[in-house]
Structure formats: C-alpha cells, structure tokens
Amino acid sequence: MPPGGLRCVTPTRSDGEERAVASYAEEVGTRLRRIRMQQGLSLQDVERRSGGKWKAAVVGSYERGDRNISAARLCELAEFYGVSPTEVLPQEDAPRPVEHAQAMVIDLSKLDTSDRWSGVRRYCESIQVERGDFNRQVLSVRADDLRALAVIMGTRPDTLVDVLRQEGILLDR
C-alpha cells in the first residue's frame, strides 16, 4: 500500500462494455471517414485546410476507432466538414425508449464531484447557459442530448441511460 494508506482505484468496465465502447468509436470513425471522403479530402488535405488544427494522424486515429473523440471535438470536426454533429453519430440499431420518451430529466444534485461525471456536468452546464435555465436542481434533456452525453462518456446511449437510471441521476417524467 502506498504511503499514507491511500490507493487509487480505477473504475473498470466489463468486457461487454469495452466491446460496446470500441464498436461505437469504430462506427463514429466510419462515419467521419465517409464524410471526409465524400468531400474528396485526404487526411493531409484536412490538416492543410484546417491550418494544422486537425492533424492527419489524429483524424486518422478517430476514423479507425483507435481513439475516442470528445463531444466538443466531434462538434468542431463536424463544423469543419460543414455537417451536423448528428450526421457523425451512429444510428441506433433498434429504437430504444429513449427516442420516444416525453421528457427525461437529469437530477443535477446527484452528479457528484468525482471525475466520473465531470463531462456530464460540463455538458449540462452548457445547456443551462444556452437556455438561460439556472434552476440547478434538474435539467430536461432530449434524445440528442443523451447521444452527445454518450459520446462524452465513451459509451452507447442505451448503456448510458441504464447507468444514469441505476445511479438515480436520470428521471423519467
């Protein structure tokens, strides 16, 4: 045990979760590659036209699914390509109740201050600023928001919904 008697514990994912994350990253990458190629751009063209903001090696790693892309970077790259971020996100194989829910609410008070939920907190804060909604207790979200949150968390939307419900963070209204 390290000095002071404290040890770090890294959250682990099950094999199934790891495969789902890898599969989702590959699907996002395939869509990114298709969009780039439809525009007749090579990876080097992307780097050159972006003034070096988008390095060929980094975009290539996103396209292969070797590297997870954050929601913010996905939105920026989609903007660079001139497409909606939703064009980059994979379509769900089978519609889930998430798509048909009247309203889904995130209980902001349940988002602890651990790093685990930091991406979710930042995304929710950006929605609050955009809407001018500073209730600070709960936040209504749409299916598109949940898809973006899934990208941030490196998982599929249906898996994220299940975890958020289990943690008492996502409430159906």
PDB file of C-alpha atoms in Angstrom, residues 34-101:
ATOM      1  CA  ARG A  34     -17.206   8.602 -45.169  1.00  0.00           C
ATOM      2  CA  ILE A  35     -17.926  12.335 -44.708  1.00  0.00           C
ATOM      3  CA  ARG A  36     -14.290  13.256 -45.400  1.00  0.00           C
ATOM      4  CA  MET A  37     -14.111  11.050 -48.487  1.00  0.00           C
ATOM      5  CA  GLN A  38     -17.458  12.345 -49.819  1.00  0.00           C
ATOM      6  CA  GLN A  39     -15.864  15.778 -49.748  1.00  0.00           C
ATOM      7  CA  GLY A  40     -12.886  14.459 -51.698  1.00  0.00           C
ATOM      8  CA  LEU A  41     -10.430  15.221 -48.897  1.00  0.00           C
ATOM      9  CA  SER A  42      -7.374  13.233 -47.907  1.00  0.00           C
ATOM     10  CA  LEU A  43      -6.197  13.270 -44.300  1.00  0.00           C
ATOM     11  CA  GLN A  44      -3.400  15.602 -45.400  1.00  0.00           C
ATOM     12  CA  ASP A  45      -5.970  17.909 -47.036  1.00  0.00           C
ATOM     13  CA  VAL A  46      -7.841  18.111 -43.732  1.00  0.00           C
ATOM     14  CA  GLU A  47      -4.658  19.065 -41.888  1.00  0.00           C
ATOM     15  CA  ARG A  48      -3.695  21.642 -44.520  1.00  0.00           C
ATOM     16  CA  ARG A  49      -7.165  23.225 -44.857  1.00  0.00           C
ATOM     17  CA  SER A  50      -7.578  23.422 -41.085  1.00  0.00           C
ATOM     18  CA  GLY A  51      -4.267  25.229 -40.731  1.00  0.00           C
ATOM     19  CA  GLY A  52      -2.931  22.338 -38.679  1.00  0.00           C
ATOM     20  CA  LYS A  53      -5.791  22.303 -36.171  1.00  0.00           C
ATOM     21  CA  TRP A  54      -6.742  18.794 -37.328  1.00  0.00           C
ATOM     22  CA  LYS A  55      -3.595  16.682 -37.565  1.00  0.00           C
ATOM     23  CA  ALA A  56      -3.816  13.895 -40.150  1.00  0.00           C
ATOM     24  CA  ALA A  57      -2.650  11.290 -37.631  1.00  0.00           C
ATOM     25  CA  VAL A  58      -5.263  12.315 -35.057  1.00  0.00           C
ATOM     26  CA  VAL A  59      -8.152  12.380 -37.540  1.00  0.00           C
ATOM     27  CA  GLY A  60      -6.963   9.018 -38.870  1.00  0.00           C
ATOM     28  CA  SER A  61      -6.994   7.553 -35.361  1.00  0.00           C
ATOM     29  CA  TYR A  62     -10.558   8.842 -34.856  1.00  0.00           C
ATOM     30  CA  GLU A  63     -11.562   7.279 -38.176  1.00  0.00           C
ATOM     31  CA  ARG A  64     -10.065   3.895 -37.260  1.00  0.00           C
ATOM     32  CA  GLY A  65     -11.740   3.989 -33.846  1.00  0.00           C
ATOM     33  CA  ASP A  66      -8.329   3.785 -32.178  1.00  0.00           C
ATOM     34  CA  ARG A  67      -9.017   6.963 -30.253  1.00  0.00           C
ATOM     35  CA  ASN A  68     -12.263   8.208 -28.696  1.00  0.00           C
ATOM     36  CA  ILE A  69     -13.315  11.673 -29.791  1.00  0.00           C
ATOM     37  CA  SER A  70     -14.788  14.019 -27.192  1.00  0.00           C
ATOM     38  CA  ALA A  71     -18.178  15.574 -27.864  1.00  0.00           C
ATOM     39  CA  ALA A  72     -16.620  19.024 -28.154  1.00  0.00           C
ATOM     40  CA  ARG A  73     -14.032  17.829 -30.699  1.00  0.00           C
ATOM     41  CA  LEU A  74     -16.705  15.879 -32.603  1.00  0.00           C
ATOM     42  CA  CYS A  75     -18.797  19.054 -32.889  1.00  0.00           C
ATOM     43  CA  GLU A  76     -15.762  21.067 -34.033  1.00  0.00           C
ATOM     44  CA  LEU A  77     -14.792  18.475 -36.647  1.00  0.00           C
ATOM     45  CA  ALA A  78     -18.385  18.230 -37.884  1.00  0.00           C
ATOM     46  CA  GLU A  79     -18.439  22.025 -38.220  1.00  0.00           C
ATOM     47  CA  PHE A  80     -15.152  21.894 -40.157  1.00  0.00           C
ATOM     48  CA  TYR A  81     -16.760  19.386 -42.546  1.00  0.00           C
ATOM     49  CA  GLY A  82     -19.930  21.502 -42.717  1.00  0.00           C
ATOM     50  CA  VAL A  83     -22.244  18.810 -41.362  1.00  0.00           C
ATOM     51  CA  SER A  84     -24.415  18.470 -38.293  1.00  0.00           C
ATOM     52  CA  PRO A  85     -22.825  16.548 -35.409  1.00  0.00           C
ATOM     53  CA  THR A  86     -25.804  14.183 -35.533  1.00  0.00           C
ATOM     54  CA  GLU A  87     -24.622  13.112 -39.002  1.00  0.00           C
ATOM     55  CA  VAL A  88     -21.481  11.728 -37.371  1.00  0.00           C
ATOM     56  CA  LEU A  89     -23.248   9.846 -34.582  1.00  0.00           C
ATOM     57  CA  PRO A  90     -24.293   6.268 -35.382  1.00  0.00           C
ATOM     58  CA  GLN A  91     -27.960   5.484 -35.690  1.00  0.00           C
ATOM     59  CA  GLU A  92     -29.271   3.057 -33.113  1.00  0.00           C
ATOM     60  CA  ASP A  93     -29.837  -0.455 -34.427  1.00  0.00           C
ATOM     61  CA  ALA A  94     -33.135  -0.818 -32.618  1.00  0.00           C
ATOM     62  CA  PRO A  95     -35.110   2.153 -31.366  1.00  0.00           C
ATOM     63  CA  ARG A  96     -34.930   2.427 -27.612  1.00  0.00           C
ATOM     64  CA  PRO A  97     -37.454   4.026 -25.260  1.00  0.00           C
ATOM     65  CA  VAL A  98     -35.015   6.947 -25.052  1.00  0.00           C
ATOM     66  CA  GLU A  99     -36.128   8.029 -28.502  1.00  0.00           C
ATOM     67  CA  HIS A 100     -39.785   8.099 -27.522  1.00  0.00           C
ATOM     68  CA  ALA A 101     -39.647   9.474 -24.012  1.00  0.00           C
TER      69      ALA A 101
END
